[in-house]
mmCIF file of C-alpha atoms and ligand atoms in Angstrom:
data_model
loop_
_atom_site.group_PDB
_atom_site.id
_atom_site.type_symbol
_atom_site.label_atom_id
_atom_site.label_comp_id
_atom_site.label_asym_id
_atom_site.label_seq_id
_atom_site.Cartn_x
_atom_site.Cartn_y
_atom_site.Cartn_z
ATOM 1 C CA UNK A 11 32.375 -65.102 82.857
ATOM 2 C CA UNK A 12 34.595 -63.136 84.891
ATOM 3 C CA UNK A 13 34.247 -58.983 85.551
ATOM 4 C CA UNK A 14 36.907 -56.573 83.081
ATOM 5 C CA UNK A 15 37.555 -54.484 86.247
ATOM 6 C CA UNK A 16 40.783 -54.116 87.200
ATOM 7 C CA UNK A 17 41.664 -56.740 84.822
ATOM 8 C CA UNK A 18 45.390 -56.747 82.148
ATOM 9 C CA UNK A 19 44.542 -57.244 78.533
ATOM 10 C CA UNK A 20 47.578 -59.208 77.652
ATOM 11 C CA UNK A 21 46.394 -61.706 74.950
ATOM 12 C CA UNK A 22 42.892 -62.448 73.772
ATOM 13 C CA UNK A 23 43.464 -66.201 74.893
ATOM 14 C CA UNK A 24 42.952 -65.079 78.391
ATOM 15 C CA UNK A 25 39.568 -64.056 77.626
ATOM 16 C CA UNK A 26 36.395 -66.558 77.160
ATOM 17 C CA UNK A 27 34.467 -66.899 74.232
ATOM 18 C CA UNK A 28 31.628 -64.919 76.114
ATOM 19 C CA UNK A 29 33.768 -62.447 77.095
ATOM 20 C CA UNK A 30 34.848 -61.488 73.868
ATOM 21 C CA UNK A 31 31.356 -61.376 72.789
ATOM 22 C CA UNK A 32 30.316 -59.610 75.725
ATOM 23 C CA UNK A 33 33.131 -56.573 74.646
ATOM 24 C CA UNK A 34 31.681 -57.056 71.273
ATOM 25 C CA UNK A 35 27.683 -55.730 73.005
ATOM 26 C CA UNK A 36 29.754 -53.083 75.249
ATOM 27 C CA UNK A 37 30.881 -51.580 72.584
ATOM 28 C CA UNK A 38 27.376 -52.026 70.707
ATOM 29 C CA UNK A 39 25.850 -50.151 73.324
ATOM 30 C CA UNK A 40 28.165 -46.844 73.641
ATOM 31 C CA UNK A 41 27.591 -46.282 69.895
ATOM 32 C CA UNK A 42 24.115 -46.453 70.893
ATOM 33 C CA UNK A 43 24.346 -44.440 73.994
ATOM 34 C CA UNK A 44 25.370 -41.386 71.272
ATOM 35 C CA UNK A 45 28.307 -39.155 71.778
ATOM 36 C CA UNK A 46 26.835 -36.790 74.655
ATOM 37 C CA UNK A 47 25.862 -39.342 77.209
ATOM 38 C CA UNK A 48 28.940 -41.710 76.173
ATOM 39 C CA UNK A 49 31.208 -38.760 77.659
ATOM 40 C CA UNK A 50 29.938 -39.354 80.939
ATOM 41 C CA UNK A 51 31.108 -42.827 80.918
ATOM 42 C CA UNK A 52 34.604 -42.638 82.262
ATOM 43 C CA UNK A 53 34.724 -38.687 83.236
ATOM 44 C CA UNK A 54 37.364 -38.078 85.881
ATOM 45 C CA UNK A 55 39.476 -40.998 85.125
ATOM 46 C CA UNK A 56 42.773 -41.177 83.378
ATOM 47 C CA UNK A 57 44.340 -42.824 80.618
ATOM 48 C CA UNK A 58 47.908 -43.358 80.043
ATOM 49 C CA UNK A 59 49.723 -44.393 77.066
ATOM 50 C CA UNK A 60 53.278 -45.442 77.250
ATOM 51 C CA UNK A 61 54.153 -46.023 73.098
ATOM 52 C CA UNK A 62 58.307 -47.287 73.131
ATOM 53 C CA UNK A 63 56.866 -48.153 69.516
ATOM 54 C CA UNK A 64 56.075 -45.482 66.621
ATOM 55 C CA UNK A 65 51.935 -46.168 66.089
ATOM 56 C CA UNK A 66 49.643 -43.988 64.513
ATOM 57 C CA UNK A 67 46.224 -45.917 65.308
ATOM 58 C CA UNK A 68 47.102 -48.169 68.539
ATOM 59 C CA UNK A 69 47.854 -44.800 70.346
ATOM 60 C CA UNK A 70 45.927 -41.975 68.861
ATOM 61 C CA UNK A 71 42.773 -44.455 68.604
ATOM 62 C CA UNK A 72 43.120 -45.544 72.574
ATOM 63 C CA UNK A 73 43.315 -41.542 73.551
ATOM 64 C CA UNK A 74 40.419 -40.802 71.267
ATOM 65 C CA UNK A 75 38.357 -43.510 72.959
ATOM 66 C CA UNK A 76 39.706 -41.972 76.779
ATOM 67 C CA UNK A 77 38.440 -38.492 75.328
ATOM 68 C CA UNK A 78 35.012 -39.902 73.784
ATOM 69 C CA UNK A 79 34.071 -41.739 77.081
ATOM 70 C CA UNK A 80 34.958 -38.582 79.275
ATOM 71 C CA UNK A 81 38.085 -39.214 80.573
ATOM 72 C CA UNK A 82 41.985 -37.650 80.841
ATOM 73 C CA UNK A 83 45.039 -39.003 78.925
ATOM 74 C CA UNK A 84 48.856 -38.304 79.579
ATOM 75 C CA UNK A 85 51.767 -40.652 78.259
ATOM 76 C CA UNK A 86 54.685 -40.590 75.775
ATOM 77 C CA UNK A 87 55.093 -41.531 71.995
ATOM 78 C CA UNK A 88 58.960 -41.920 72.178
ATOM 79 C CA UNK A 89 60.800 -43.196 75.344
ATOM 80 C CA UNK A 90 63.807 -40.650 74.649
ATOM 81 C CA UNK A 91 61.102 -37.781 76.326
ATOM 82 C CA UNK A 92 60.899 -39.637 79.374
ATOM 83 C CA UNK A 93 63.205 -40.731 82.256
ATOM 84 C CA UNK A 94 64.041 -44.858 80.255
ATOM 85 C CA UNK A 95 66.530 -42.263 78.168
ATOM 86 C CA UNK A 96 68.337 -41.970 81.953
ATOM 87 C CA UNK A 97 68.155 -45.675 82.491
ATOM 88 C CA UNK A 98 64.839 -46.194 84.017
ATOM 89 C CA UNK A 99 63.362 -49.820 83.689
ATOM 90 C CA UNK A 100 60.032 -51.126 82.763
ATOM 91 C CA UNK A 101 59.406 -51.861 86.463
ATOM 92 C CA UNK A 102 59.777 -48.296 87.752
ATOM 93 C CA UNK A 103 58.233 -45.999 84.833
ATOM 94 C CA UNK A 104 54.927 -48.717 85.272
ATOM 95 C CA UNK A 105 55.305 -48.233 88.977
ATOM 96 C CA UNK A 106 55.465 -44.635 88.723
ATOM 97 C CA UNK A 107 52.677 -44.133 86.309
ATOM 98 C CA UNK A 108 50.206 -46.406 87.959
ATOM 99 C CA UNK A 109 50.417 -43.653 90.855
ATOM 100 C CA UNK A 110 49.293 -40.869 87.962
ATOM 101 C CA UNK A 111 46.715 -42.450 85.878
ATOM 102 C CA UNK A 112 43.698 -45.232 86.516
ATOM 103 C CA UNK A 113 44.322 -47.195 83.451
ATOM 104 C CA UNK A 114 47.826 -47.721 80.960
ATOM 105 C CA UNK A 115 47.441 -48.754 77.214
ATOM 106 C CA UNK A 116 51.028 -49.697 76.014
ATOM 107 C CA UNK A 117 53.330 -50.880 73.265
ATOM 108 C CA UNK A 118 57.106 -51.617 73.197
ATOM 109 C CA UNK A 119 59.114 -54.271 71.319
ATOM 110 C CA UNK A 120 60.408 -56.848 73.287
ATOM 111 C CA UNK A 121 58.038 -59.665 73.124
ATOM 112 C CA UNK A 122 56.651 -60.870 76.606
ATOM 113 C CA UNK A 123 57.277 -56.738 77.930
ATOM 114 C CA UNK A 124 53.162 -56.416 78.652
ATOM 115 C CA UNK A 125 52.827 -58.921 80.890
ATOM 116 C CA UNK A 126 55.974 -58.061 82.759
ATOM 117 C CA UNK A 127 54.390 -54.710 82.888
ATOM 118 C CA UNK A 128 51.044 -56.214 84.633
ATOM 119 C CA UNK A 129 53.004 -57.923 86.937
ATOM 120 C CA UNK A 130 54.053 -54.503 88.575
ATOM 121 C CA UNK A 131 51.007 -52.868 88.031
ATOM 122 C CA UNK A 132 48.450 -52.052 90.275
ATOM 123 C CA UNK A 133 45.727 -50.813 87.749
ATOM 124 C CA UNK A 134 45.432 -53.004 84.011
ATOM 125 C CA UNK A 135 47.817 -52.736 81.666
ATOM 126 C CA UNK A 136 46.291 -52.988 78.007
ATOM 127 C CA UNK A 137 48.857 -54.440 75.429
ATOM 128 C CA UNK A 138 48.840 -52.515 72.271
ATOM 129 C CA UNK A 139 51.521 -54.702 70.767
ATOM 130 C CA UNK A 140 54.378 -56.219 72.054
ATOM 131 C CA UNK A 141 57.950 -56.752 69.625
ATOM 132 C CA UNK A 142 56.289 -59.328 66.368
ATOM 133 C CA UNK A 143 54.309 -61.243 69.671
ATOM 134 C CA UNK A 144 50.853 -60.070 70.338
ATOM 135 C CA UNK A 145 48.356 -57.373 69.406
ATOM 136 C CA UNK A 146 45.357 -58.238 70.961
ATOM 137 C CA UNK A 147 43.442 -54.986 70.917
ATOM 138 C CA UNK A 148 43.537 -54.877 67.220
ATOM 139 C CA UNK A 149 42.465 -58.283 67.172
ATOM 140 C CA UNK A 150 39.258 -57.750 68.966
ATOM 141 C CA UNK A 151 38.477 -54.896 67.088
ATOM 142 C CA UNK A 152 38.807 -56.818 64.036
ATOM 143 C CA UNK A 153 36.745 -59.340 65.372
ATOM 144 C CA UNK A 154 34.242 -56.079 65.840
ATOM 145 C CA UNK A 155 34.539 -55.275 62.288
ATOM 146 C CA UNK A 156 33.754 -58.821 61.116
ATOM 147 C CA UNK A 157 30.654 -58.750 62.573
ATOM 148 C CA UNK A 158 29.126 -55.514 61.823
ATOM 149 C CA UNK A 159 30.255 -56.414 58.546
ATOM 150 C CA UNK A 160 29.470 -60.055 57.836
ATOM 151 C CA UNK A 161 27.605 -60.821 60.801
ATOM 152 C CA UNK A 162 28.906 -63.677 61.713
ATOM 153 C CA UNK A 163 32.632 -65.121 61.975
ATOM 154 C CA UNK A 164 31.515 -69.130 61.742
ATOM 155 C CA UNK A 165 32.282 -70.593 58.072
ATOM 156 C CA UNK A 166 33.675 -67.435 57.083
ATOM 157 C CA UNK A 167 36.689 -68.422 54.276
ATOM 158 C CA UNK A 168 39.731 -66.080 55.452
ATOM 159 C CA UNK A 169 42.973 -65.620 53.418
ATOM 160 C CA UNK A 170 45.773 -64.075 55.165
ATOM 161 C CA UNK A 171 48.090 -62.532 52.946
ATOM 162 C CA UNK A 172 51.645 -60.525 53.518
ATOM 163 C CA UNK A 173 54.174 -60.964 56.262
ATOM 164 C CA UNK A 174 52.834 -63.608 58.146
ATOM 165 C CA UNK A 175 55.869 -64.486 60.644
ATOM 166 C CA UNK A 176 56.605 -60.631 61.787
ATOM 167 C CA UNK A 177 53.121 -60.004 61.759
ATOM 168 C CA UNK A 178 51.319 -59.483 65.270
ATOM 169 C CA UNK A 179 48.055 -58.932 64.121
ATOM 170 C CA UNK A 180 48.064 -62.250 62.217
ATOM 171 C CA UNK A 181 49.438 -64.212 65.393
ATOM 172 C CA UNK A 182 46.777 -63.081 67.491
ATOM 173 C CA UNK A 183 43.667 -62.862 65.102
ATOM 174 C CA UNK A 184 44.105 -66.534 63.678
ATOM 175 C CA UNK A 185 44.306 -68.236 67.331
ATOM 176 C CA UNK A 186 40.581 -66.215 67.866
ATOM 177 C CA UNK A 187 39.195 -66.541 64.390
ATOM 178 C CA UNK A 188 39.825 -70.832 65.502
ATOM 179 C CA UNK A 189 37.703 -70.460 68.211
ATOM 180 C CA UNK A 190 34.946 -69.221 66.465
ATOM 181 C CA UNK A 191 34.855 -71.884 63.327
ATOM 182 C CA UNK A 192 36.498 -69.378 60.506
ATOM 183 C CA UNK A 193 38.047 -71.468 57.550
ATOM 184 C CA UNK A 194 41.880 -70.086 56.872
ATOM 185 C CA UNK A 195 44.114 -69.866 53.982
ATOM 186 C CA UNK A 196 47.569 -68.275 54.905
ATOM 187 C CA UNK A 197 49.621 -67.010 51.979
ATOM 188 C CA UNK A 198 52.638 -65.550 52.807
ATOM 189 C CA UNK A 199 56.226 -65.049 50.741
ATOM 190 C CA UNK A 200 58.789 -67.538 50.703
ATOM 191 C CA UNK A 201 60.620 -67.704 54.708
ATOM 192 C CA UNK A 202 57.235 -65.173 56.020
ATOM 193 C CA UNK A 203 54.973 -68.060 56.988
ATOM 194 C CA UNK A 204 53.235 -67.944 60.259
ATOM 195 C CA UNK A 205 55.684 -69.056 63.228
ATOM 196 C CA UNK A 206 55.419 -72.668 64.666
ATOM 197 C CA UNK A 207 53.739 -71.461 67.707
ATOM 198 C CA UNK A 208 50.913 -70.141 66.018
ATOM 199 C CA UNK A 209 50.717 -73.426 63.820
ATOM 200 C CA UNK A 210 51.192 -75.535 66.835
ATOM 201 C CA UNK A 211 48.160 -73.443 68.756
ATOM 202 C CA UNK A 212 45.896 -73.485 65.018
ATOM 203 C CA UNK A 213 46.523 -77.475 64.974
ATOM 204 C CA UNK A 214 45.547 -78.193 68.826
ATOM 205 C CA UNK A 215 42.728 -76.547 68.348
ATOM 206 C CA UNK A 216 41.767 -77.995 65.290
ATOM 207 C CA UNK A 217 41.186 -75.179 63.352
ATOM 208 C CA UNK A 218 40.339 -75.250 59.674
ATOM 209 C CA UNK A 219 43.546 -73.902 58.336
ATOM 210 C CA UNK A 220 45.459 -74.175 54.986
ATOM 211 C CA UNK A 221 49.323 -72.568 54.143
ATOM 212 C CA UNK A 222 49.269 -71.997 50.493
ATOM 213 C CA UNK A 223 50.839 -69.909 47.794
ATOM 214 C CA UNK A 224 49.394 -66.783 46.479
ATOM 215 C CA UNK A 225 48.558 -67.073 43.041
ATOM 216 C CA UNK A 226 45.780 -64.499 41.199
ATOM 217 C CA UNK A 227 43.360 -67.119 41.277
ATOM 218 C CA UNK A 228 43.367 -67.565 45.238
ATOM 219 C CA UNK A 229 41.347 -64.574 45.678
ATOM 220 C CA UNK A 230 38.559 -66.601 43.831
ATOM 221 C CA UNK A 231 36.614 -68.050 46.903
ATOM 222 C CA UNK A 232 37.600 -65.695 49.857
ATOM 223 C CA UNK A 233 34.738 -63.938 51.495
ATOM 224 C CA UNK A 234 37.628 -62.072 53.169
ATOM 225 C CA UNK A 235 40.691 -61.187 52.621
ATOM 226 C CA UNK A 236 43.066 -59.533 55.354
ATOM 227 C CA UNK A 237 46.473 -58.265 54.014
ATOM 228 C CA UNK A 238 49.862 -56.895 55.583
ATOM 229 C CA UNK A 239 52.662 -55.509 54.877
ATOM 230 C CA UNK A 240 56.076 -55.954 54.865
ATOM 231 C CA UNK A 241 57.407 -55.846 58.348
ATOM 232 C CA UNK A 242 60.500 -54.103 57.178
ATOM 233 C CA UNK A 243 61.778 -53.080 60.917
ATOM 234 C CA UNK A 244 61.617 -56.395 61.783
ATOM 235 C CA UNK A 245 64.020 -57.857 59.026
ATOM 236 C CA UNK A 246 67.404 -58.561 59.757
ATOM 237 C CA UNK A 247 68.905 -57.108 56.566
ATOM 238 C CA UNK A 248 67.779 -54.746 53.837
ATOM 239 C CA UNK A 249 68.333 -57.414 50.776
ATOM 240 C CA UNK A 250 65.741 -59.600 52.364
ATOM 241 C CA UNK A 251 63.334 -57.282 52.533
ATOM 242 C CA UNK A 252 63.725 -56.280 49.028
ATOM 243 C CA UNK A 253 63.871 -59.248 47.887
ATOM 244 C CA UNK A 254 60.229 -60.001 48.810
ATOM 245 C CA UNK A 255 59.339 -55.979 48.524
ATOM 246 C CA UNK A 256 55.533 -56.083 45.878
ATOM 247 C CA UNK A 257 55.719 -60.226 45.529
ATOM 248 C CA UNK A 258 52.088 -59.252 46.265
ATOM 249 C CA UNK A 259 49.697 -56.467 45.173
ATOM 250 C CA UNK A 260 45.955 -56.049 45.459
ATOM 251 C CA UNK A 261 44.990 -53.730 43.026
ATOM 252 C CA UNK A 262 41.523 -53.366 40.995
ATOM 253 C CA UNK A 263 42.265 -55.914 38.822
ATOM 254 C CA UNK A 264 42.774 -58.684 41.453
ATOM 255 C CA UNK A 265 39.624 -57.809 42.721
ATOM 256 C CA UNK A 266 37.833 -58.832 39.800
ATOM 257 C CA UNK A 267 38.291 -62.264 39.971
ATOM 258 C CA UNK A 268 36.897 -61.809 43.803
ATOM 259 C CA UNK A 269 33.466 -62.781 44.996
ATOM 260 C CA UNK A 270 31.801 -59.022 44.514
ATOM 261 C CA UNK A 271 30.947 -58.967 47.824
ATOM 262 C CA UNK A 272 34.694 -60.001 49.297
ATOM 263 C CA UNK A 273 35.937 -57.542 52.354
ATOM 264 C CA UNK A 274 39.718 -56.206 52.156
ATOM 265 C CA UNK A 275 40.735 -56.078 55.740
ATOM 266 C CA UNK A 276 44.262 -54.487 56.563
ATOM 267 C CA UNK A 277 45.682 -53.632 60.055
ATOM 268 C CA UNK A 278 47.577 -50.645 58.575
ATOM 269 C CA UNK A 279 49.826 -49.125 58.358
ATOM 270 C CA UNK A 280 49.779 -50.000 54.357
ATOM 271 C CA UNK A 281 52.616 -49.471 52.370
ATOM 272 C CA UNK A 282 52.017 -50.804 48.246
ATOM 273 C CA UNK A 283 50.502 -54.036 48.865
ATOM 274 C CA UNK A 284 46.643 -52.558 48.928
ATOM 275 C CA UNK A 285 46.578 -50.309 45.513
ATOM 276 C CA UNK A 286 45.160 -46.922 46.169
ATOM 277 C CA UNK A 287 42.430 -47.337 43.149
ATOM 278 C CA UNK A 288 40.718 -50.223 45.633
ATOM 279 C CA UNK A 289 40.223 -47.442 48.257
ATOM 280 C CA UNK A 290 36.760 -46.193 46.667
ATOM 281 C CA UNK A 291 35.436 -49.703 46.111
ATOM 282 C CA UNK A 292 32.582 -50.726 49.088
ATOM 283 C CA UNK A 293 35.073 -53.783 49.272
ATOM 284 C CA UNK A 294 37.336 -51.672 51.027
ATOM 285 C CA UNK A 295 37.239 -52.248 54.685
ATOM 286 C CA UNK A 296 40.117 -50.927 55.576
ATOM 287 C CA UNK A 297 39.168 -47.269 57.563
ATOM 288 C CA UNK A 298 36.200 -48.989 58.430
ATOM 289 C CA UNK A 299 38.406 -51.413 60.032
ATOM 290 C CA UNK A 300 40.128 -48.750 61.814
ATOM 291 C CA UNK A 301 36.763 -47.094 63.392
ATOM 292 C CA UNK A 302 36.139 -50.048 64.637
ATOM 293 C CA UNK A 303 39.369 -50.554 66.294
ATOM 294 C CA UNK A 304 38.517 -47.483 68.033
ATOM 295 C CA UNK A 305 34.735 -48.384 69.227
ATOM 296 C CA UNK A 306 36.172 -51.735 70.542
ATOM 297 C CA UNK A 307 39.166 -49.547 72.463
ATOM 298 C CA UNK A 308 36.109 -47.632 73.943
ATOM 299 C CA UNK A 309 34.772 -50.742 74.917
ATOM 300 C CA UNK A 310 38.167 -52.069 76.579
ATOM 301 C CA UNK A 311 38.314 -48.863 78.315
ATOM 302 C CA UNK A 312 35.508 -48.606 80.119
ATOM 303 C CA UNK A 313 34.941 -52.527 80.871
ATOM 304 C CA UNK A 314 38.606 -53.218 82.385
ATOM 305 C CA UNK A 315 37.809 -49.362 84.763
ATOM 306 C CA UNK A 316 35.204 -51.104 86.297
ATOM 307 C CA UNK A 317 32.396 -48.288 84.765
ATOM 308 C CA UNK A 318 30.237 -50.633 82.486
ATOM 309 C CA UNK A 319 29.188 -53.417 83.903
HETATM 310 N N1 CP B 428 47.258 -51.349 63.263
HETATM 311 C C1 CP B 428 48.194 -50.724 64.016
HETATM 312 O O1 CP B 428 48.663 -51.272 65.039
HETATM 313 O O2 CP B 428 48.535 -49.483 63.584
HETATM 314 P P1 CP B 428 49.576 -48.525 64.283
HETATM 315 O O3 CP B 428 50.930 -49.195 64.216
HETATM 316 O O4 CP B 428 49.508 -47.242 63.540
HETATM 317 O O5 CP B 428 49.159 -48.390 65.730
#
């Protein structure tokens, strides 16, 4: 197993199967540290987070992690505040920043643009999502929620349901959920099935993995179920999105023809394909989800500074 410090977190399949369980007791053991000795953690250092991407969780959850270990956070939400508006490339605003900060959480949307960041990056670059490609931070810390919540991610039966070919979180958490012996079921509207790539990487490794079509009765023997949206800013016109706009809901009534104890998952942003009246139910993971997110952030954090061993 080799050390986080100093180390990119491009794509969870650069990581070992240890090493994602070893994040997994990292960030175990700063919930158990407590708040008041977790801010010691990372206290002097800085965080910054470049966002060329709108994100409400990715960004705000990375700089609440920075803050909750101790640390300092600068960055931009919206390139047009910063000096790409005048023409500046990748190469030079990572440059630059790598001078002003100790660690750089980012997210823009041309596929690939995280690692080319790393590659001119002295200190790591985190990927929080790159174009429809990778999200690998969510990944892990849906791997996190998984196991606080079922204990265990071997033999769990998965469905995958929503925009399966624009969505990142799908890409990256089915190529780690293989690994680790999950069963799959991918339902996705007609064209939205996952990409070849991602079929092509499922099949090599022999994953257990099905591509079916959503009917009510699917729910019937999930123990989880992890749901997207509609990638709508990813479409190329307006008539297909609406076309496939609520060819799937999960409201209170799907659920009960669930297994009672069946986990709703969803990366989030929603927009109607989770009905509001599931929100009370225990089943729904979904905030939990995003806490989570955030303790495993902590975790990436402080590992890949070098400050936990
Ligand atoms: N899950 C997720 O990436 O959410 P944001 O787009 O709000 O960051």
């Amino acid at each position: 197993m080799g050390s986080f410090s100093g180390r990119h977190i491009i794509d969870t399949a650069d990581l070992a199967t240890e090493e994602i369980l070893h994040l997994v007791e990292i960030a175990n053991q700063l919930q158990d540290m407590g708040r008041d000795k977790a801010r010691h953690v990372a206290a002097g250092k800085v965080l910054a987070t470049l966002f060329w991407e709108p994100s409400t969780r990715t960004r705000l959850s990375f700089e609440s992690a920075m803050f909750r270990l101790g640390g300092h956070v600068l960055g931009f939400s919206e390139a047009a505040s910063t000096s790409v508006a005048k023409g500046e490339t990748l190469a030079d605003t990572i440059q630059t920043v790598a001078l002003y900060s100790d660690i750089i959480a980012m997210r823009h949307p041309l596929e690939g643009s995280a690692f080319a960041a790393s590659t001119y990056s002295r200190i790591p670059v985190i990927n929080g999502g790159d174009g429809a490609h990778l999200h690998p931070t969510q990944t892990l810390g849906d791997t996190y929620t998984l196991l606080k919540e079922k204990g265990r991610l071997e033999g769990l039966r998965i469905g995958f349901l929503g925009d399966l070919l624009f969505g990142r979180t799908v890409h990256t958490f089915a190529r780690l959920l293989a690994r680790f012996g999950a069963e799959m079921q991918f339902f996705a509207p007609e064209g939205l099935n996952i990409p070849e790539y991602v079929r092509d990487s499922l099949e090599s490794a022999g994953a257990n993995f099905k591509e079916r079509e959503w009917r009510l009765e699917s729910i019937e023997d999930l123990d989880v179920l992890y749901v997207t949206r509609l990638q709508k800013e990813r479409f190329f016109s307006e008539e297909e999105y609406l076309r496939r706009k609520n060819s799937y809901i999960i409201n209170k009534e799907a659920l009960s023809k669930a297994k009672p104890d069946i986990l709703i998952l969803h990366p989030l942003p929603r927009n109607e394909e989770i009905s509001v009246d599931v929100d009370p139910l225990p089943n729904a993971g979904y905030f939990r989800q995003a806490e989570y997110g955030l303790q495993m952030r902590m975790a990436l954090i402080a590992a890949c500074l070098g400050v936990v061993a």
